[in-house]
Amino acid sequence: MPELPEVETSRRIIEKHCKGRTIVAVVTRECGGGPRNGKYDSKVMAESLKEARLVKALKGRKLLKARRRGKQLWLELDGKGPALLMHLGMTGAINIKGGEGVTYKRWKKDTQWPPRFTKLLLKFSGGKELAFSDPRRFGKIVLRDCPEEELPISALAADPVNDSLPLKDFASALAASKLAVKALLLNQERVVSGVGNWVADEVLYQAQVHPAKQSCDLSAAEVKAVHTALLSVCKKACAVSADHTRFPKSWLFHYRWGKGRSAAEMLEENDTSASKHINACLPDGKSIHFTEVGGRTTAFVPAIQRQGKSFRGAAMKKPASATKRLRTI
């Protein structure tokens, strides 16, 4: 699922190529190939958004700015009319014709134009084109007159890249919650917005905090470590345009994807070498375990993310099936 770094990179790509340009055509029927090709996707075009209204709201208007808060992305346009709000959901992506796109860990880059499963295609003056594609249709496109004053954006918690997130406020929020710390980080309205599954796992791994530990039971040192790691992971990932091949090799990210696979296999994908191990593990041999926290499959390293006494009251489950995980998104 695209998380804060991927959405922020999409925002920057839009601004780089389309800012100051006028939308000269709006293609609302799916294109690029796929079983719904030529059809208007009323699931992605949410809230009963009609095709004619969408075209009328966008065509002829200039892009002033691309904005983001958490995982929500919206385009501010000139003149009278609403902003275009886009949520990438689980498999949504923004691509620019002739421009770069966001690199996702498990997706092969679509080199055709428009990309397969394109739900909305915006054609700008000067020949630039923006495609919103979404194979699994969990993304949403809606219109908002005042995005920051309306749901869903108005309900979002602080953004760890764009907003101030004082340690004092962060600590107070954790102290007031009995949720598992990972579940709290995943809640977009409580403490921070934009954190998804891989970011939460990375933050807690770097902070050496068990993901199922109750937030209110974290020590002051653990709270500070989580806060520091949260800001660091989000900003570092954004700094390299969410390109996972440029993430530090010390990050859990590189080894968390292949349950049961060896560190050697996963390192091979990153053009490095390591000795072979039977189970998913770090290059130094520390095992990576998988459980379910907050309804999401969770990777953690027991050797450094210890349960602790307070953990005994927190529930830990086996990872959910793929079908069940989809229902929690």
Short mmCIF file of C-alpha atoms in Angstrom, two decimals:
data_model
loop_
_atom_site.label_atom_id
_atom_site.label_comp_id
_atom_site.label_asym_id
_atom_site.label_seq_id
_atom_site.Cartn_x
_atom_site.Cartn_y
_atom_site.Cartn_z
CA MET A 1 0.00 0.00 0.00
CA PRO A 2 1.36 3.48 -0.83
CA GLU A 3 2.28 5.22 2.44
CA LEU A 4 3.46 8.72 3.29
CA PRO A 5 6.80 8.52 1.38
CA GLU A 6 5.17 7.16 -1.79
CA VAL A 7 2.33 9.70 -1.70
CA GLU A 8 4.73 12.58 -1.01
CA THR A 9 6.87 11.49 -3.95
CA SER A 10 3.75 11.41 -6.13
CA ARG A 11 2.92 14.95 -5.01
CA ARG A 12 6.39 16.18 -5.93
CA ILE A 13 6.23 14.51 -9.34
CA ILE A 14 2.89 16.17 -10.08
CA GLU A 15 4.23 19.59 -9.13
CA LYS A 16 7.41 19.10 -11.13
CA HIS A 17 5.62 18.27 -14.36
CA CYS A 18 2.14 19.81 -14.15
CA LYS A 19 2.20 22.89 -11.90
CA GLY A 20 1.16 26.00 -13.79
CA ARG A 21 -0.35 24.00 -16.65
CA THR A 22 -4.02 23.98 -17.64
CA ILE A 23 -6.14 20.84 -17.86
CA VAL A 24 -7.26 20.72 -21.50
CA ALA A 25 -8.95 17.29 -21.46
CA VAL A 26 -10.32 14.88 -18.87
CA VAL A 27 -10.63 11.16 -19.67
CA THR A 28 -12.91 9.53 -17.11
CA ARG A 29 -13.33 6.12 -18.75
CA GLU A 30 -10.82 3.43 -17.84
CA CYS A 31 -8.03 3.10 -20.38
CA GLY A 32 -4.74 1.29 -20.85
CA GLY A 33 -6.26 -2.18 -20.92
CA GLY A 34 -7.96 -4.40 -18.38
CA PRO A 35 -11.41 -5.94 -17.93
CA ARG A 36 -13.10 -2.57 -17.23
CA ASN A 37 -11.53 -0.75 -20.18
CA GLY A 38 -13.88 1.90 -21.57
CA LYS A 39 -16.05 1.97 -18.44
CA TYR A 40 -16.52 4.67 -15.81
CA ASP A 41 -15.45 3.20 -12.47
CA SER A 42 -18.09 4.35 -10.00
CA LYS A 43 -16.30 2.57 -7.15
CA VAL A 44 -13.08 4.56 -7.48
CA MET A 45 -15.00 7.70 -8.42
CA ALA A 46 -16.52 7.67 -4.96
CA GLU A 47 -19.50 9.34 -3.28
CA SER A 48 -21.69 8.93 -6.38
CA LEU A 49 -19.46 11.34 -8.29
CA LYS A 50 -20.97 11.70 -11.75
CA GLU A 51 -18.84 11.69 -14.86
CA ALA A 52 -20.18 14.98 -16.19
CA ARG A 53 -19.59 16.76 -12.89
CA LEU A 54 -16.00 15.53 -12.69
CA VAL A 55 -15.19 16.75 -16.20
CA LYS A 56 -16.86 20.12 -15.61
CA ALA A 57 -15.00 20.61 -12.31
CA LEU A 58 -11.56 20.04 -13.84
CA LYS A 59 -11.45 21.00 -17.51
CA GLY A 60 -10.02 24.42 -18.30
CA ARG A 61 -8.51 25.01 -14.86
CA LYS A 62 -4.83 25.54 -14.06
CA LEU A 63 -2.97 23.49 -11.47
CA LEU A 64 -1.77 25.85 -8.76
CA LYS A 65 -0.40 23.36 -6.27
CA ALA A 66 -0.35 19.69 -5.32
CA ARG A 67 -0.93 19.19 -1.59
CA ARG A 68 -0.66 16.26 0.80
CA ARG A 69 -1.54 15.36 4.36
CA GLY A 70 -0.90 11.84 5.54
CA LYS A 71 -1.86 9.57 2.65
CA GLN A 72 -4.35 12.06 1.20
CA LEU A 73 -3.33 13.92 -1.96
CA TRP A 74 -5.19 16.78 -3.56
CA LEU A 75 -4.82 19.24 -6.43
CA GLU A 76 -5.58 22.93 -5.94
CA LEU A 77 -6.83 24.52 -9.16
CA ASP A 78 -7.44 28.13 -10.16
CA GLY A 79 -10.84 29.77 -10.58
CA LYS A 80 -14.11 28.72 -9.03
CA GLY A 81 -14.67 25.08 -8.33
CA PRO A 82 -13.58 22.22 -6.09
CA ALA A 83 -10.20 20.63 -5.55
CA LEU A 84 -9.50 17.10 -6.78
CA LEU A 85 -8.81 14.72 -3.89
CA MET A 86 -7.08 11.40 -4.61
CA HIS A 87 -6.40 8.55 -2.20
CA LEU A 88 -4.20 5.82 -3.66
CA GLY A 89 -5.69 3.06 -1.55
CA MET A 90 -3.81 -0.24 -1.76
CA THR A 91 -2.53 -0.28 -5.34
CA GLY A 92 -3.11 3.22 -6.68
CA ALA A 93 -0.35 5.05 -8.52
CA ILE A 94 0.31 8.41 -10.16
CA ASN A 95 2.25 8.45 -13.41
CA ILE A 96 3.27 11.26 -15.76
CA LYS A 97 3.67 10.67 -19.48
CA GLY A 98 7.36 10.85 -20.27
CA GLY A 99 8.18 11.42 -16.60
CA GLU A 100 9.25 9.39 -13.62
CA GLY A 101 6.93 7.35 -11.43
CA VAL A 102 7.04 6.01 -7.89
CA THR A 103 8.94 2.74 -7.39
CA TYR A 104 6.91 0.15 -5.48
CA LYS A 105 8.60 -2.88 -3.93
CA ARG A 106 6.36 -5.58 -5.40
CA TRP A 107 5.22 -3.97 -8.63
CA LYS A 108 6.80 -4.05 -12.05
CA LYS A 109 6.82 -0.59 -13.58
CA ASP A 110 4.24 -0.22 -16.34
CA THR A 111 6.05 1.20 -19.37
CA GLN A 112 3.01 1.53 -21.66
CA TRP A 113 0.94 4.71 -21.92
CA PRO A 114 -1.55 5.11 -20.52
CA PRO A 115 -0.77 2.53 -17.83
CA ARG A 116 -3.11 -0.43 -17.42
CA PHE A 117 -6.10 0.20 -15.15
CA THR A 118 -5.95 3.99 -15.59
CA LYS A 119 -9.11 5.34 -13.95
CA LEU A 120 -8.54 9.04 -14.61
CA LEU A 121 -6.36 10.66 -17.25
CA LEU A 122 -5.72 14.40 -17.13
CA LYS A 123 -4.24 16.05 -20.22
CA PHE A 124 -2.44 19.34 -19.56
CA SER A 125 -1.31 22.15 -21.79
CA GLY A 126 2.14 21.58 -23.26
CA GLY A 127 1.51 17.89 -23.79
CA LYS A 128 1.85 16.67 -20.21
CA GLU A 129 -0.50 13.89 -19.07
CA LEU A 130 -1.25 12.58 -15.57
CA ALA A 131 -2.68 9.10 -15.04
CA PHE A 132 -4.28 7.74 -11.88
CA SER A 133 -4.22 3.94 -12.11
CA ASP A 134 -5.54 1.41 -9.61
CA PRO A 135 -5.66 -2.33 -10.40
CA ARG A 136 -7.42 -3.43 -7.21
CA ARG A 137 -9.80 -0.45 -6.99
CA PHE A 138 -9.30 0.50 -3.34
CA GLY A 139 -8.35 4.08 -4.28
CA LYS A 140 -10.78 6.98 -4.18
CA ILE A 141 -11.31 10.11 -6.27
CA VAL A 142 -13.61 12.80 -4.88
CA LEU A 143 -14.14 16.55 -5.07
CA ARG A 144 -13.86 18.94 -2.12
CA ASP A 145 -14.59 22.67 -1.97
CA CYS A 146 -12.37 23.22 1.09
CA PRO A 147 -10.27 20.05 1.50
CA GLU A 148 -8.61 20.95 4.80
CA GLU A 149 -11.95 21.83 6.39
CA GLU A 150 -13.81 18.71 5.20
CA LEU A 151 -13.53 14.98 5.74
CA PRO A 152 -11.39 13.00 5.38
CA ILE A 153 -8.54 15.51 5.63
CA SER A 154 -10.00 17.55 8.49
CA ALA A 155 -9.95 14.46 10.74
CA LEU A 156 -6.31 13.55 10.15
CA ALA A 157 -3.68 13.75 12.87
CA ALA A 158 -0.36 15.56 12.48
CA ASP A 159 1.74 14.82 9.42
CA PRO A 160 5.28 13.79 10.52
CA VAL A 161 6.90 15.50 7.52
CA ASN A 162 4.84 18.66 7.05
CA ASP A 163 3.68 19.41 10.61
CA SER A 164 5.32 20.06 13.93
CA LEU A 165 5.21 16.96 16.12
CA PRO A 166 6.64 17.92 19.52
CA LEU A 167 7.91 15.04 21.63
CA LYS A 168 5.82 16.28 24.57
CA ASP A 169 2.56 16.02 22.60
CA PHE A 170 3.59 12.68 21.11
CA ALA A 171 4.36 11.27 24.56
CA SER A 172 1.03 12.48 25.97
CA ALA A 173 -0.89 10.81 23.15
CA LEU A 174 0.87 7.49 23.70
CA ALA A 175 0.42 7.66 27.46
CA ALA A 176 -3.34 8.10 27.00
CA SER A 177 -3.82 4.99 24.87
CA LYS A 178 -4.02 1.30 25.71
CA LEU A 179 -3.72 0.31 22.06
CA ALA A 180 -0.72 -1.65 20.89
CA VAL A 181 1.83 0.93 19.79
CA LYS A 182 1.75 -0.25 16.17
CA ALA A 183 -2.06 -0.07 16.08
CA LEU A 184 -1.90 3.47 17.43
CA LEU A 185 0.62 4.54 14.79
CA LEU A 186 -1.60 3.06 12.08
CA ASN A 187 -4.64 5.01 13.26
CA GLN A 188 -4.66 8.05 10.98
CA GLU A 189 -6.66 10.24 13.38
CA ARG A 190 -5.01 9.70 16.76
CA VAL A 191 -1.32 10.61 16.81
CA VAL A 192 0.10 10.82 13.29
CA SER A 193 -1.18 10.42 9.74
CA GLY A 194 0.55 8.80 6.79
CA VAL A 195 2.03 5.83 8.63
CA GLY A 196 1.18 2.47 7.07
CA ASN A 197 2.35 -1.07 7.56
CA TRP A 198 5.95 -1.00 6.40
CA VAL A 199 6.66 2.43 7.93
CA ALA A 200 5.26 1.34 11.32
CA ASP A 201 7.32 -1.85 11.31
CA GLU A 202 10.46 0.07 10.32
CA VAL A 203 9.95 2.72 12.99
CA LEU A 204 9.43 0.20 15.79
CA TYR A 205 12.35 -1.95 14.62
CA GLN A 206 14.68 1.04 14.68
CA ALA A 207 13.30 2.13 18.06
CA GLN A 208 13.70 -1.45 19.37
CA VAL A 209 10.12 -1.50 20.64
CA HIS A 210 7.83 -4.52 20.33
CA PRO A 211 4.87 -3.65 18.04
CA ALA A 212 2.26 -5.21 20.35
CA LYS A 213 3.38 -3.42 23.50
CA GLN A 214 0.66 -1.18 24.90
CA SER A 215 1.35 2.47 24.10
CA CYS A 216 0.75 3.59 27.68
CA ASP A 217 3.37 1.14 28.94
CA LEU A 218 6.26 2.53 26.92
CA SER A 219 9.03 4.07 29.00
CA ALA A 220 10.11 7.66 28.39
CA ALA A 221 13.20 6.35 26.58
CA GLU A 222 11.08 4.12 24.34
CA VAL A 223 8.68 6.94 23.52
CA LYS A 224 11.60 9.17 22.55
CA ALA A 225 13.12 6.39 20.44
CA VAL A 226 9.82 5.84 18.57
CA HIS A 227 9.42 9.59 18.01
CA THR A 228 12.97 9.93 16.69
CA ALA A 229 12.65 6.90 14.41
CA LEU A 230 9.28 8.06 13.09
CA LEU A 231 10.63 11.41 11.94
CA SER A 232 13.84 9.88 10.62
CA VAL A 233 12.25 7.07 8.58
CA CYS A 234 9.62 9.30 6.97
CA LYS A 235 12.06 12.07 6.06
CA LYS A 236 14.80 9.73 4.81
CA ALA A 237 12.34 7.79 2.64
CA CYS A 238 10.99 11.04 1.16
CA ALA A 239 14.53 12.33 0.56
CA VAL A 240 15.22 9.42 -1.82
CA SER A 241 11.82 9.70 -3.55
CA ALA A 242 10.53 6.54 -1.83
CA ASP A 243 12.94 4.49 -3.96
CA HIS A 244 13.41 1.38 -1.81
CA THR A 245 16.68 0.51 -3.56
CA ARG A 246 18.15 3.67 -1.99
CA PHE A 247 16.95 3.00 1.55
CA PRO A 248 19.79 2.29 4.02
CA LYS A 249 20.78 -1.38 3.87
CA SER A 250 20.40 -1.54 7.65
CA TRP A 251 16.63 -1.05 7.35
CA LEU A 252 14.26 -3.93 8.12
CA PHE A 253 12.43 -3.00 4.92
CA HIS A 254 14.83 -5.01 2.75
CA TYR A 255 14.22 -8.27 4.64
CA ARG A 256 10.57 -8.09 5.80
CA TRP A 257 8.83 -9.05 2.55
CA GLY A 258 9.67 -12.73 2.17
CA LYS A 259 8.27 -14.77 5.04
CA GLY A 260 10.28 -17.98 5.19
CA ARG A 261 12.86 -16.74 2.68
CA SER A 262 16.50 -16.36 3.55
CA ALA A 263 18.36 -13.12 4.08
CA ALA A 264 20.64 -14.23 1.26
CA GLU A 265 17.72 -14.45 -1.18
CA MET A 266 16.41 -11.04 -0.23
CA LEU A 267 19.84 -9.45 -0.22
CA GLU A 268 20.43 -10.83 -3.69
CA GLU A 269 17.55 -8.69 -4.90
CA ASN A 270 19.41 -5.67 -3.52
CA ASP A 271 22.70 -6.59 -5.20
CA THR A 272 24.52 -7.45 -1.97
CA SER A 273 25.84 -10.68 -0.51
CA ALA A 274 25.20 -12.56 2.72
CA SER A 275 25.42 -16.03 4.12
CA LYS A 276 22.40 -18.30 3.79
CA HIS A 277 19.82 -18.71 6.53
CA ILE A 278 16.85 -21.06 6.70
CA ASN A 279 14.21 -18.52 7.81
CA ALA A 280 13.59 -14.85 7.13
CA CYS A 281 16.28 -13.01 9.03
CA LEU A 282 18.68 -10.08 9.06
CA PRO A 283 22.16 -10.41 7.55
CA ASP A 284 23.59 -10.90 11.04
CA GLY A 285 21.36 -13.95 11.57
CA LYS A 286 18.72 -12.38 13.85
CA SER A 287 15.36 -13.98 13.05
CA ILE A 288 12.44 -11.96 11.72
CA HIS A 289 9.11 -13.11 13.12
CA PHE A 290 5.65 -12.39 11.74
CA THR A 291 2.47 -11.87 13.71
CA GLU A 292 -0.70 -9.79 13.47
CA VAL A 293 -1.04 -6.45 15.28
CA GLY A 294 -3.77 -3.93 14.61
CA GLY A 295 -5.23 -6.22 11.95
CA ARG A 296 -2.05 -6.12 9.88
CA THR A 297 0.71 -8.64 9.28
CA THR A 298 3.65 -7.41 11.32
CA ALA A 299 7.39 -8.07 11.00
CA PHE A 300 9.59 -7.73 14.07
CA VAL A 301 12.92 -8.98 15.41
CA PRO A 302 12.48 -10.60 18.85
CA ALA A 303 16.19 -10.37 19.65
CA ILE A 304 15.98 -6.59 19.89
CA GLN A 305 12.22 -5.92 20.12
CA ARG A 306 11.57 -7.69 23.39
CA GLN A 307 8.11 -8.28 24.75
CA GLY A 308 8.65 -7.05 28.27
CA LYS A 309 6.42 -7.60 31.29
CA SER A 310 3.66 -5.26 30.17
CA PHE A 311 3.32 -7.19 26.94
CA ARG A 312 1.58 -10.12 28.63
CA GLY A 313 -1.79 -8.41 28.43
CA ALA A 314 -1.52 -7.59 24.73
CA ALA A 315 -2.97 -9.97 22.17
CA MET A 316 -0.80 -11.39 19.44
CA LYS A 317 -2.23 -13.39 16.57
CA LYS A 318 -0.98 -15.33 13.61
CA PRO A 319 -0.80 -13.27 10.42
CA ALA A 320 -4.15 -12.80 8.70
CA SER A 321 -4.89 -14.42 5.38
CA ALA A 322 -4.59 -12.24 2.28
CA THR A 323 -8.37 -12.02 1.98
CA LYS A 324 -8.82 -10.93 5.58
CA ARG A 325 -6.06 -8.32 5.27
CA LEU A 326 -7.85 -6.72 2.32
CA ARG A 327 -10.94 -6.22 4.48
CA THR A 328 -8.94 -4.19 7.00
CA ILE A 329 -7.62 -1.60 4.53
#
